[in-house]
Coordinates of C-alpha atoms and ligand atoms in Angstrom, one line a residue:
X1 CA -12.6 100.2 71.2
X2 CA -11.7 98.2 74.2
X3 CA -9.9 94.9 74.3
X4 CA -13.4 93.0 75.1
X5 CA -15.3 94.7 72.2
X6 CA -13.0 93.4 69.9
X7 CA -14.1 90.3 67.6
X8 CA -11.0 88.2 66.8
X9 CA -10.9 87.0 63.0
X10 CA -9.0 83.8 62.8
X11 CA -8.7 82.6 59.2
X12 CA -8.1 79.2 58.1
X13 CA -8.4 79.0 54.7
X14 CA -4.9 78.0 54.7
X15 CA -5.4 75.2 57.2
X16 CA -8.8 73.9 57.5
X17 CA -9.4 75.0 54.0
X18 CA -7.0 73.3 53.1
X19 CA -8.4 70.0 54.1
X20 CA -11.1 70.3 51.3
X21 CA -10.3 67.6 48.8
X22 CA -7.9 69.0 46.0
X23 CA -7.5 72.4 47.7
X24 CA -4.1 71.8 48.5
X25 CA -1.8 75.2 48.3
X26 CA 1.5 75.3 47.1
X27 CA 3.8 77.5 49.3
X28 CA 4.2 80.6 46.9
X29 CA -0.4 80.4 46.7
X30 CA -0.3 80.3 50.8
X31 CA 2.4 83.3 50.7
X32 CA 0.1 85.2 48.4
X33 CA -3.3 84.5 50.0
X34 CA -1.4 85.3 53.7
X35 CA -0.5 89.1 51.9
X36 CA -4.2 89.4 51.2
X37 CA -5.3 88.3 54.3
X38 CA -3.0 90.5 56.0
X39 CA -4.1 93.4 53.5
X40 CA -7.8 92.8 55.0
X41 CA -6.1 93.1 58.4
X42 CA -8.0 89.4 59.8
X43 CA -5.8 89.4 63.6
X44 CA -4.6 86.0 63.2
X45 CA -3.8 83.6 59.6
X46 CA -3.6 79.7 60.6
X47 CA -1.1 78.8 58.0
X48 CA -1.0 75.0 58.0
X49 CA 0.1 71.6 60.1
X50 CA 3.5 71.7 59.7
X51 CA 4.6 68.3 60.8
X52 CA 2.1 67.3 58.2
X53 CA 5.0 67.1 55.7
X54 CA 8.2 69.5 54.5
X55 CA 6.3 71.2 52.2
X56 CA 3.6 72.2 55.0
X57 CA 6.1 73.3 57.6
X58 CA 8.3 75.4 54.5
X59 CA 4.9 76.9 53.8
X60 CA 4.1 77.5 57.1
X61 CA 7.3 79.1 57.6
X62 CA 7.4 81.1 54.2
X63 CA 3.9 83.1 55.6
X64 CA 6.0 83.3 58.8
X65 CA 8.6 85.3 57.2
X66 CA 6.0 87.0 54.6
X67 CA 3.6 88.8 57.3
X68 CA 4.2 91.2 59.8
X69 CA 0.7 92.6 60.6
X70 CA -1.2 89.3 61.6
X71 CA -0.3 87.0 64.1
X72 CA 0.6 83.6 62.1
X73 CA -0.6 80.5 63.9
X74 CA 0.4 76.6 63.1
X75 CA -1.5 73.7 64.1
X76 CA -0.2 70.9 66.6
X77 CA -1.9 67.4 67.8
X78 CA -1.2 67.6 71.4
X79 CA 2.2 65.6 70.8
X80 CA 5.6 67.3 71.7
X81 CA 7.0 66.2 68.1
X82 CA 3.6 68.3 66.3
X83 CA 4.3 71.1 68.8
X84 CA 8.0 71.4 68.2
X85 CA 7.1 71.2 64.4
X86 CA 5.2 73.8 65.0
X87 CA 7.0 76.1 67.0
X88 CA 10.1 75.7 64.4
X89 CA 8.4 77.0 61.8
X90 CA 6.9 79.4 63.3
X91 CA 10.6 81.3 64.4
X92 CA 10.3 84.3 61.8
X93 CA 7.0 85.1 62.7
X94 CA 6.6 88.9 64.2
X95 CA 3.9 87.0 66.6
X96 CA 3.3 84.0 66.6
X97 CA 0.4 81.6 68.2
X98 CA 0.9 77.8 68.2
X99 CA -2.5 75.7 68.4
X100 CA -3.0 73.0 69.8
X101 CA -6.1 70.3 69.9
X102 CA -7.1 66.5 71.4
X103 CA -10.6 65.3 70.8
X104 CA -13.0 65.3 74.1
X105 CA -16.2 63.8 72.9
X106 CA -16.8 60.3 74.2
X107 CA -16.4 58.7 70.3
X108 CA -13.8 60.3 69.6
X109 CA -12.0 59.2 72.5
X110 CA -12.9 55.6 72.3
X111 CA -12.7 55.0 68.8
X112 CA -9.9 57.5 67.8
X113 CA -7.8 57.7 70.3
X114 CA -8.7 54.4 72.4
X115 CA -7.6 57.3 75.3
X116 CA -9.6 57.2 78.9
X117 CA -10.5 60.8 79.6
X118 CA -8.1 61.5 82.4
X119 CA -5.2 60.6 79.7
X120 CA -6.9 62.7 77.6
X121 CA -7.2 66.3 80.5
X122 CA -3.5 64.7 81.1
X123 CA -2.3 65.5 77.7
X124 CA -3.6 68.4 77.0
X125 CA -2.4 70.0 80.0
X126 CA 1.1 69.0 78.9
X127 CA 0.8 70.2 75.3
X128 CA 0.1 73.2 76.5
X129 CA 3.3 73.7 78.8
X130 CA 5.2 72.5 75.4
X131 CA 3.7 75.2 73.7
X132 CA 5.2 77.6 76.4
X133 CA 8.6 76.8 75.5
X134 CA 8.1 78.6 72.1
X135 CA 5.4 81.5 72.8
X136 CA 3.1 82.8 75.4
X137 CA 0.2 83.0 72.2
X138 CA -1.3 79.0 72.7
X139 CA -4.8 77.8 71.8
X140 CA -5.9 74.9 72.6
X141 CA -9.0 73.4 70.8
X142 CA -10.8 70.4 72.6
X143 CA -12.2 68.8 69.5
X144 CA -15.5 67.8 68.6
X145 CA -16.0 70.1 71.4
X146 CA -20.0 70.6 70.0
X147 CA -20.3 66.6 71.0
X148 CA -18.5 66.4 74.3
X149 CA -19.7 66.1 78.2
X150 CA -20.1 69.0 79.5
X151 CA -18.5 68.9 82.7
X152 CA -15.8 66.9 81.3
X153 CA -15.1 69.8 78.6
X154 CA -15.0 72.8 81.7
X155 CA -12.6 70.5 83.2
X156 CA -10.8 69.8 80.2
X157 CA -10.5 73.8 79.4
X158 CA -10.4 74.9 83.1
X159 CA -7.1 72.8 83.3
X160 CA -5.7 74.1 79.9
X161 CA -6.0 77.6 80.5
X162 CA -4.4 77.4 84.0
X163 CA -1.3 75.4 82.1
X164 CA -1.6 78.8 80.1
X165 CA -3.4 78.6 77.2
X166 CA -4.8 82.3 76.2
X167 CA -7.8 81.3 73.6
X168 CA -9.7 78.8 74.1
X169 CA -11.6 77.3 71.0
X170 CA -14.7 75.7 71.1
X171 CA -15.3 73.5 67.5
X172 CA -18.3 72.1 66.4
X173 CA -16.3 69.6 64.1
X174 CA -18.9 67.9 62.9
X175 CA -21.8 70.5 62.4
X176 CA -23.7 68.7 64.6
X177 CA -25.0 71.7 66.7
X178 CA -28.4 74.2 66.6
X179 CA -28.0 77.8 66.6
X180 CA -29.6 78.4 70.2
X181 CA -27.6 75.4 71.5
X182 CA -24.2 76.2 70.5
X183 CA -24.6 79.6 71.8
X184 CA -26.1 78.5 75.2
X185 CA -23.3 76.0 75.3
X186 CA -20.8 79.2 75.2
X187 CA -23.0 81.1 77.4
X188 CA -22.8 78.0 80.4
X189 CA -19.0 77.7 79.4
X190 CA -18.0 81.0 80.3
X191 CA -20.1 81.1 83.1
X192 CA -19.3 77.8 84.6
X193 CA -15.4 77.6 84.1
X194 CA -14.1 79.6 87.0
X195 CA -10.8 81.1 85.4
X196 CA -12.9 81.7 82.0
X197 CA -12.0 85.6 82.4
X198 CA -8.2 84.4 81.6
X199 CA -8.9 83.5 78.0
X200 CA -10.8 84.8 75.2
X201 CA -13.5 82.1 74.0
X202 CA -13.5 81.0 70.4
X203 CA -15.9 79.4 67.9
X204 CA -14.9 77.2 64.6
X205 CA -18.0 75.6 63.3
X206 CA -18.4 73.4 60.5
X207 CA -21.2 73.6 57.7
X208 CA -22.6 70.2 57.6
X209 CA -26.2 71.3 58.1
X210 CA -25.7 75.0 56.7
X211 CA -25.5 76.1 60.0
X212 CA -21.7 77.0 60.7
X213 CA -22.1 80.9 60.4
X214 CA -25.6 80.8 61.8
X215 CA -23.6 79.1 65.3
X216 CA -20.6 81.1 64.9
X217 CA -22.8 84.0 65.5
X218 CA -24.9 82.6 68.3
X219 CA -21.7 82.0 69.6
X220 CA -20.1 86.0 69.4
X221 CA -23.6 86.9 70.8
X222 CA -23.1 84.5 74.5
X223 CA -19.5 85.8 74.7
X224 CA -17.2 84.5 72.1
X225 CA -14.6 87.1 71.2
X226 CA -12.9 85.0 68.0
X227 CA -14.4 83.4 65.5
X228 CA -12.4 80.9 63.3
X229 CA -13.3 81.3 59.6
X230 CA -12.0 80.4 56.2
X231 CA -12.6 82.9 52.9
X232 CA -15.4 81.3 50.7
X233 CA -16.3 78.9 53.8
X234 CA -14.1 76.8 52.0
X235 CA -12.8 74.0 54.5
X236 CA -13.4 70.1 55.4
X237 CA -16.4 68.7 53.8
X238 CA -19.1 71.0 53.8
X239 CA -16.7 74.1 55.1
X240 CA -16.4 76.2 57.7
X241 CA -18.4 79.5 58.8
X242 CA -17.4 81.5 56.0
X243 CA -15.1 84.9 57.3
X244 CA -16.8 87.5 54.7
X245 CA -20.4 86.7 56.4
X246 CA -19.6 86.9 59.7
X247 CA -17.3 90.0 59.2
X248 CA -20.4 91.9 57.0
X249 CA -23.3 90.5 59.9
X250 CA -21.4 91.8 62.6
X251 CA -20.8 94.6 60.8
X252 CA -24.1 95.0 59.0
X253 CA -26.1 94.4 62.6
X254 CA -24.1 96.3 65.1
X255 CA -27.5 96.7 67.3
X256 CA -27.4 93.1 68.0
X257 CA -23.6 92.7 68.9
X258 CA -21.6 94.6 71.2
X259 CA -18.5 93.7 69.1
X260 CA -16.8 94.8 66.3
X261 CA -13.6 93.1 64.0
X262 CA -11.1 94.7 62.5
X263 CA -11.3 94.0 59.4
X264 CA -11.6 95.8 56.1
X265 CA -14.4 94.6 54.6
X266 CA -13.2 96.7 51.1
X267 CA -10.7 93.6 50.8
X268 CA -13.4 91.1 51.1
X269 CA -14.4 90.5 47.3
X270 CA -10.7 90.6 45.6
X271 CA -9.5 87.9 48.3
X272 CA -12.6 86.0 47.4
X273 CA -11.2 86.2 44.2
X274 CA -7.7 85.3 44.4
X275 CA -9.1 81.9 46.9
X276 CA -11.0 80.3 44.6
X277 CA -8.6 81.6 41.5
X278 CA -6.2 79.7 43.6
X279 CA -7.9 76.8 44.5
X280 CA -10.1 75.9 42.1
X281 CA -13.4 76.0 43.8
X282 CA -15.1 78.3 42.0
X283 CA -18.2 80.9 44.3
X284 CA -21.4 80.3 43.4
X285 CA -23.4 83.0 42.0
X286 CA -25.8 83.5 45.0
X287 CA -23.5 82.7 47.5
X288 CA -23.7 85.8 49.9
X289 CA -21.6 89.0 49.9
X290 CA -19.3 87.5 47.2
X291 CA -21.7 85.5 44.5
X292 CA -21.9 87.4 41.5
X293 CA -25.5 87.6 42.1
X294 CA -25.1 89.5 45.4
X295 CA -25.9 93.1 44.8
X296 CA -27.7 92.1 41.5
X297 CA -30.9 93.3 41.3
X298 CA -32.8 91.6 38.7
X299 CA -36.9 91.7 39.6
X300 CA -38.3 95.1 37.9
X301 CA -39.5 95.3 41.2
X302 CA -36.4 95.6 43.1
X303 CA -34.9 97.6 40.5
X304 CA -37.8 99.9 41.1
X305 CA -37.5 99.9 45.0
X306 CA -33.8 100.6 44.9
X307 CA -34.2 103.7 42.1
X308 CA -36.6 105.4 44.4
X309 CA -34.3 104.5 47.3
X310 CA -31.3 102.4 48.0
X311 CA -32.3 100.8 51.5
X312 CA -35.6 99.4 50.3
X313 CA -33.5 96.5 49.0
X314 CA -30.3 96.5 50.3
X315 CA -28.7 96.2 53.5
X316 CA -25.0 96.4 52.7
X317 CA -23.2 98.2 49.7
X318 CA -21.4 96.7 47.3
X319 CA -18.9 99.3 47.4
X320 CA -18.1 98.0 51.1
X321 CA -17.4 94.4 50.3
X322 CA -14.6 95.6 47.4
X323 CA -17.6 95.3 45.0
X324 CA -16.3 98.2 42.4
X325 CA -16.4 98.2 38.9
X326 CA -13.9 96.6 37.1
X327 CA -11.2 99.3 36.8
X328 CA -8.9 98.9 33.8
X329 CA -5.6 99.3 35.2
X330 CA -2.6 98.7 32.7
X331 CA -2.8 98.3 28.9
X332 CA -1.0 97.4 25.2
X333 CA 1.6 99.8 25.9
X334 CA 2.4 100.0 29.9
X335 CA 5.7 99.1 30.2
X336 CA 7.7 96.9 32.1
X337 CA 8.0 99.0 35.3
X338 CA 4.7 100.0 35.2
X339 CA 3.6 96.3 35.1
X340 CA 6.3 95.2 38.4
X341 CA 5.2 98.1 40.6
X342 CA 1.3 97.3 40.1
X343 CA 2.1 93.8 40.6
X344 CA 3.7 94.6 44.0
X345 CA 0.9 96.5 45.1
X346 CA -1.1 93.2 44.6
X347 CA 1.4 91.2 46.7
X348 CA 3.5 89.7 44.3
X349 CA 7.2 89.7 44.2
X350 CA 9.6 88.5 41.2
X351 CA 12.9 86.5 42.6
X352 CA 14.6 86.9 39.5
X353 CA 14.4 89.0 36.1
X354 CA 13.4 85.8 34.2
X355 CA 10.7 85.4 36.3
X356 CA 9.4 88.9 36.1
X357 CA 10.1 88.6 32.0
X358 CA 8.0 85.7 31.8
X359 CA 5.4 87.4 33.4
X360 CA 5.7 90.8 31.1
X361 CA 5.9 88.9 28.0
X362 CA 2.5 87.1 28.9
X363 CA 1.3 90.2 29.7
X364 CA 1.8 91.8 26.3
X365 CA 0.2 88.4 24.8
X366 CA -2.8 89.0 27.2
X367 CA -2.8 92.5 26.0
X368 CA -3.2 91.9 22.6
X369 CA -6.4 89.9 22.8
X370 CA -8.1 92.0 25.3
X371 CA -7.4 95.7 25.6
X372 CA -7.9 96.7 28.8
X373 CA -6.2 94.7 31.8
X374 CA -8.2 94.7 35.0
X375 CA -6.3 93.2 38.6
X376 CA -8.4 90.1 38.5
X377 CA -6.7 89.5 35.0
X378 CA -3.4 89.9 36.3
X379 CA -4.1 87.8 39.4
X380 CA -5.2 84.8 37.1
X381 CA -2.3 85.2 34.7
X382 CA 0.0 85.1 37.7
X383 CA -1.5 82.0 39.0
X384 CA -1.6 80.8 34.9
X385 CA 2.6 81.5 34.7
X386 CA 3.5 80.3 38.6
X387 CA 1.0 77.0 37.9
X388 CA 3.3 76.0 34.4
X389 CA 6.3 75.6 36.6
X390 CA 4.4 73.3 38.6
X391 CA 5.7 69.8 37.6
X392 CA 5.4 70.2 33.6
X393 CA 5.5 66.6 32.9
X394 CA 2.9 66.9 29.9
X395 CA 2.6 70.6 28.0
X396 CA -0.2 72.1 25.5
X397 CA 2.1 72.7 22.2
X398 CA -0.9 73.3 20.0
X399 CA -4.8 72.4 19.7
X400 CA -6.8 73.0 16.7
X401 CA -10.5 72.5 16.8
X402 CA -13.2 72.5 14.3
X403 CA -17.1 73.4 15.3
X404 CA -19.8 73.5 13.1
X405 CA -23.2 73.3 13.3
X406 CA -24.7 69.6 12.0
X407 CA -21.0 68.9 12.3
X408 CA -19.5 66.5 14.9
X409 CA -16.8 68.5 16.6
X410 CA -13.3 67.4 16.4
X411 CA -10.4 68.5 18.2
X412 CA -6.3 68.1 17.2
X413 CA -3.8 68.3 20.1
X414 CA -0.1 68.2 19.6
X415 CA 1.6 67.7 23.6
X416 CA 4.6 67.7 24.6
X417 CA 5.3 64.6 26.9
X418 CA 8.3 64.3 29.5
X419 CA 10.6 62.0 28.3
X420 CA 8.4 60.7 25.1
X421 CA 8.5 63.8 23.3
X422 CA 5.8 65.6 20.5
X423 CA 2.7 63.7 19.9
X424 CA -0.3 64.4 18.6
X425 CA -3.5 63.2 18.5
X426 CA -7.5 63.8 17.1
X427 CA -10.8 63.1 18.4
X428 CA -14.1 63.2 17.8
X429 CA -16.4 64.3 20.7
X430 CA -20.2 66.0 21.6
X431 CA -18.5 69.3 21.9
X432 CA -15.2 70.9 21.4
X433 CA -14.4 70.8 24.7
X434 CA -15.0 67.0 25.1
X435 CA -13.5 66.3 22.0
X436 CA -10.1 68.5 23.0
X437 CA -10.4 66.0 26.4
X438 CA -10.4 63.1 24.6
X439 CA -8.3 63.6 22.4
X440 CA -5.5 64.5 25.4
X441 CA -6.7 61.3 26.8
X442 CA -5.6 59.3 23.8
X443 CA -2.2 60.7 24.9
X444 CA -1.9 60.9 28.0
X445 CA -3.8 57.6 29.4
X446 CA -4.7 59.7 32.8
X447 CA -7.1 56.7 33.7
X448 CA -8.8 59.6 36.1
X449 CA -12.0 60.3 36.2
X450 CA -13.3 63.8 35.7
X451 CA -15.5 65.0 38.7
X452 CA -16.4 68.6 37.9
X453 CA -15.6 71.0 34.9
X454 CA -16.6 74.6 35.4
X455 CA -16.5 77.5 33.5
X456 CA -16.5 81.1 34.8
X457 CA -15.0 84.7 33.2
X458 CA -12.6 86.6 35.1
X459 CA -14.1 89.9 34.4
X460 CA -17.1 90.8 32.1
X461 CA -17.8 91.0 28.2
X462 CA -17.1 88.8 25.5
X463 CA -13.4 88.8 25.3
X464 CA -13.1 88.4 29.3
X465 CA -10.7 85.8 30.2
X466 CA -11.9 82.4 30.8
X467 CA -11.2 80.8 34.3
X468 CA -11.5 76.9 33.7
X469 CA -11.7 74.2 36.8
X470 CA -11.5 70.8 36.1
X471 CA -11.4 68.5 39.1
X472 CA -9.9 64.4 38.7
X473 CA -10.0 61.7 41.0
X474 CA -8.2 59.2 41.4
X475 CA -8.8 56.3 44.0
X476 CA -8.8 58.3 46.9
X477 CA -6.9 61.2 45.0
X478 CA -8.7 64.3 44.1
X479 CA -7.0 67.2 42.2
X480 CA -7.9 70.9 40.5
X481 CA -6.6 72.0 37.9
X482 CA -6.7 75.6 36.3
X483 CA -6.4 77.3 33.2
X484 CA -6.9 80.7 31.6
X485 CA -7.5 82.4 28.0
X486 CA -9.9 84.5 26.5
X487 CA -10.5 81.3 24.5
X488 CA -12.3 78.8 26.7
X489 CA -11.5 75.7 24.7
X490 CA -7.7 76.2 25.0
X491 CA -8.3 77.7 28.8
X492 CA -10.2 73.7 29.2
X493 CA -7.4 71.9 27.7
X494 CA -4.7 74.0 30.1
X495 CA -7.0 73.4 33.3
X496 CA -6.8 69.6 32.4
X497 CA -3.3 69.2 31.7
X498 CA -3.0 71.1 34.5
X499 CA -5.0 68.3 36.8
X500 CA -3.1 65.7 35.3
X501 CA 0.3 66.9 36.2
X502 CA -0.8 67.6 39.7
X503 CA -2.4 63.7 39.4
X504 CA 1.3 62.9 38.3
X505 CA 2.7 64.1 42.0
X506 CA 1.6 62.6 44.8
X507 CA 2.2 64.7 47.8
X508 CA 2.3 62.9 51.1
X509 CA 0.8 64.7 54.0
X510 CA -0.6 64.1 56.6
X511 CA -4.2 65.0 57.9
X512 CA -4.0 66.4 61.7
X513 CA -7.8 65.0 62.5
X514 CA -7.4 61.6 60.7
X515 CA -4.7 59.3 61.1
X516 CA -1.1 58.7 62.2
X517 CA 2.1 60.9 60.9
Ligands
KIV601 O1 -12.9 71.1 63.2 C1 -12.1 71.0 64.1 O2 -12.3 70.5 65.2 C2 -10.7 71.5 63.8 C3 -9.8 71.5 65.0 C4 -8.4 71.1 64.6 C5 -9.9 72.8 65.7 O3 -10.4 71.9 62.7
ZN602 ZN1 -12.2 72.3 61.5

């Protein structure tokens, strides 16, 4: 394969994913989702904004240390304090690739920056040369890039490339753009920017009319050789072009592209997984390649089609995507070591003993409910164990709750509160799960509002785990919380604890498109 064949894979579920409301990572969740990411071999993970706060650059500079395979990338305004931020944390990295961005579209200009556009070229040019002081790997990104003059934006990159930058990114920020125009935009780009041989064009498209892979695509078809994705299309508002579709249509439809990534698709489904484990947004079932509903063939007639033979329905397999039936993997009686060294193979490491005890002893607990242990249970009752340390200001001692039909369900909770101590409580509500809420809310006082609740199990039959997402909102505030059990109603009252300890702690952080640090 030659260097021009190649498709780049940026990821930014770490960054721009990120940005979704209440999809904030902890450092040990971006570590983890970095291993996976590496695992799947994606050529470069955007970690985060570092000078967005010190838990952003010590994240940013945990994934640093963590991967060797993928080039890790951070995020800069074109400011020398973002781009020394960035090139800090970026030091462990194996390679590393600082990227940098300043709106060009005439609104954004005006009304965001209030900068003329020669101040605008001007800057850019110099946050570039910053970047040079920490790696030859820059990026520059002229934003809202899908709204911007043309001959403005070829002067803007011409300029920016000749300061050094190697990749240069074209967004469409706000999903403004058409398949056909976004790709002839790219075409005219490349062709019209005389040093455009001495940088590889990207693409990072958002999904505000459904369109962000569908322009990604037009894009990698008129000469872009990276395409910024995020796992899930997870990202700002309506996302970004999601990384398993374009990775599976490139790969699926290799008559109409002359490129190829290098990824391995067979990683696809379990980091699906362990994203919206992680984050709380849970896939829906026909979302494609990774909905539960992808490879399901309901119709007789399909079912039909595909006995006789397997192409009259389906274009990709399921095996190819990491679709494989749940294997059981440990049960009751593995042992301790047994447990640590499959756990490393998923990516996770124990600092200390009593970290790797906690996570055996809840284990065995799991193990006596449900027999046979499958990864995606162990991922969630890593994420269950690392998500109790998180800030326990309020803690689930015990919850009793009575359901019966004709019978008004009612729900008992005893919590633990920070600083209060034991207190218990009982409510009344249309289900038990409502009732369990209330009843918590008679405690706790969360004066939050809850925006989504959603159910979905971990692996399949009856005594699958539970994986509950309740999301709360504050003002402005938005948080997910998680919880797992085989027993949903205690799984709903751990997912909203959860939220409401997360609600507790404010983090301050800055946003790199909105605002000032
Ligand atoms: O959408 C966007 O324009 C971005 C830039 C920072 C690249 O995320
Ligand atoms: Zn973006």
């Amino acid at each position: 394969m030659t260097k021009q064949e190649r498709l780049i894979i940026f990821d930014t579920t770490l960054r721009d994913g990120e940005q979704s409301p209440g999809a904030s990572m902890s450092r040990e969740e971006k570590v983890r989702i970095a291993k996976a990411l590496e695992k799947m071999q994606v050529d470069v993970i955007e970690a985060g904004f570092p000078i967005a706060s010190r838990g952003d650059f010590d994240a940013v500079y945990a994934v640093a240390e963590a991967v060797k395979d993928s080039t890790v990338c951070g995020l800069a305004r074109a400011l020398d304090t973002d781009i020394d931020r960035a090139g800090e944390a970026l030091k462990p990295a194996v390679s590393a690739r600082i990227h940098t961005f300043i709106a060009t579209s005439p609104i954004h200009m005006k009304m965001k920056l209030r900068m003329q556009p020669e101040q605008v070229l001007e800057q850019a040019v110099v946050a570039v040369k910053r970047a040079k002081r920490y790696t030859d790997n820059i990026e520059f990104s002229p934003e809202d890039a899908g709204r911007s003059e043309f001959e403005f934006l070829c002067r803007v990159l011409e300029a920016v490339i000749k300061a050094g930058a190697k990749t240069v990114n074209i967004p469409d920020t706000v999903g403004y753009n058409l398949p056909e125009q976004f790709g002839d935009l790219m075409a005219r780009l490349i062709a019209t920017i005389p040093n455009s041989d001495q940088a590889v064009f990207s693409v990072h498209c958002h999904n505000d009319l459904g369109l962000a892979v569908a322009n990604s695509l037009s894009a990698v078809q008129q000469g872009a050789r990276q395409v910024e994705c995020t796992i899930n299309g997870l990202g700002e508002r309506a996302g970004n072009a999601a990384l398993e579709e374009i990775v599976m249509a490139v790969k699926t439809r290799q008559d109409l592209f002359n490129c190829r990534t290098g990824v391995d698709s067979t990683q696809i489904v379990p980091c699906s997984r362990l994203v919206s484990n992680i984050t709380g947004f849970p896939v829906q079932p026909n979302k494609a390649i990774v909905g539960a509903n992808a490879f399901a063939h309901e119709s007789g007639i399909h079912q039909d089609g595909i006995l006789k033979n397997r192409e009259t329905y389906e274009i990709m397999r399921a095996q190819e995507v990491g679709w494989t039936a749940n294997r059981m993997v440990l049960g009751k009686h593995s042992g301790r070591n047994a447990f640590k060294s499959h756990l490393q193979d998923l990516g996770f490491q124990f600092s200390t003993e009593a970290e790797l005890n906690k996570a055996f002893f809840a284990f065995k607990d799991l193990a006596d409910k449900k027999h046979e242990i499958y990864d995606e249970d162990l991922q969630a009752l890593i994420t269950e164990a690392r998500t109790e340390d998180y800030h326990e200001t309020v803690k689930l001692i015990s919850l009793k709750v009575c359901s019966e039909t004709g019978e008004t369900p009612v729900a008992e909770v005893i919590l633990s509160v920070q600083g209060v101590g034991e207190q218990s409580a009982l409510a009344k509500g249309s289900g038990p799960v409502d009732a369990t809420f209330k009843a918590i809310e008679l405690i706790v006082h969360s004066q939050t509002q809850l925006l989504l609740y959603s159910v979905n199990n971990i692996t399949s039959g009856t005594d699958a785990q539970g994986e509950v997402i309740v999301r709360l909102g504050q003002g402005d505030r938005i948080v997910n919380g998680h919880g797992t059990d085989t027993d949903i109603v205690i799984a709903s009252a751990r997912s909203y604890i959860n939220a409401i300890n997360k609600m507790a702690f404010p983090e301050e952080k800055a946003h790199p498109q909105i605002g000032d640090v």
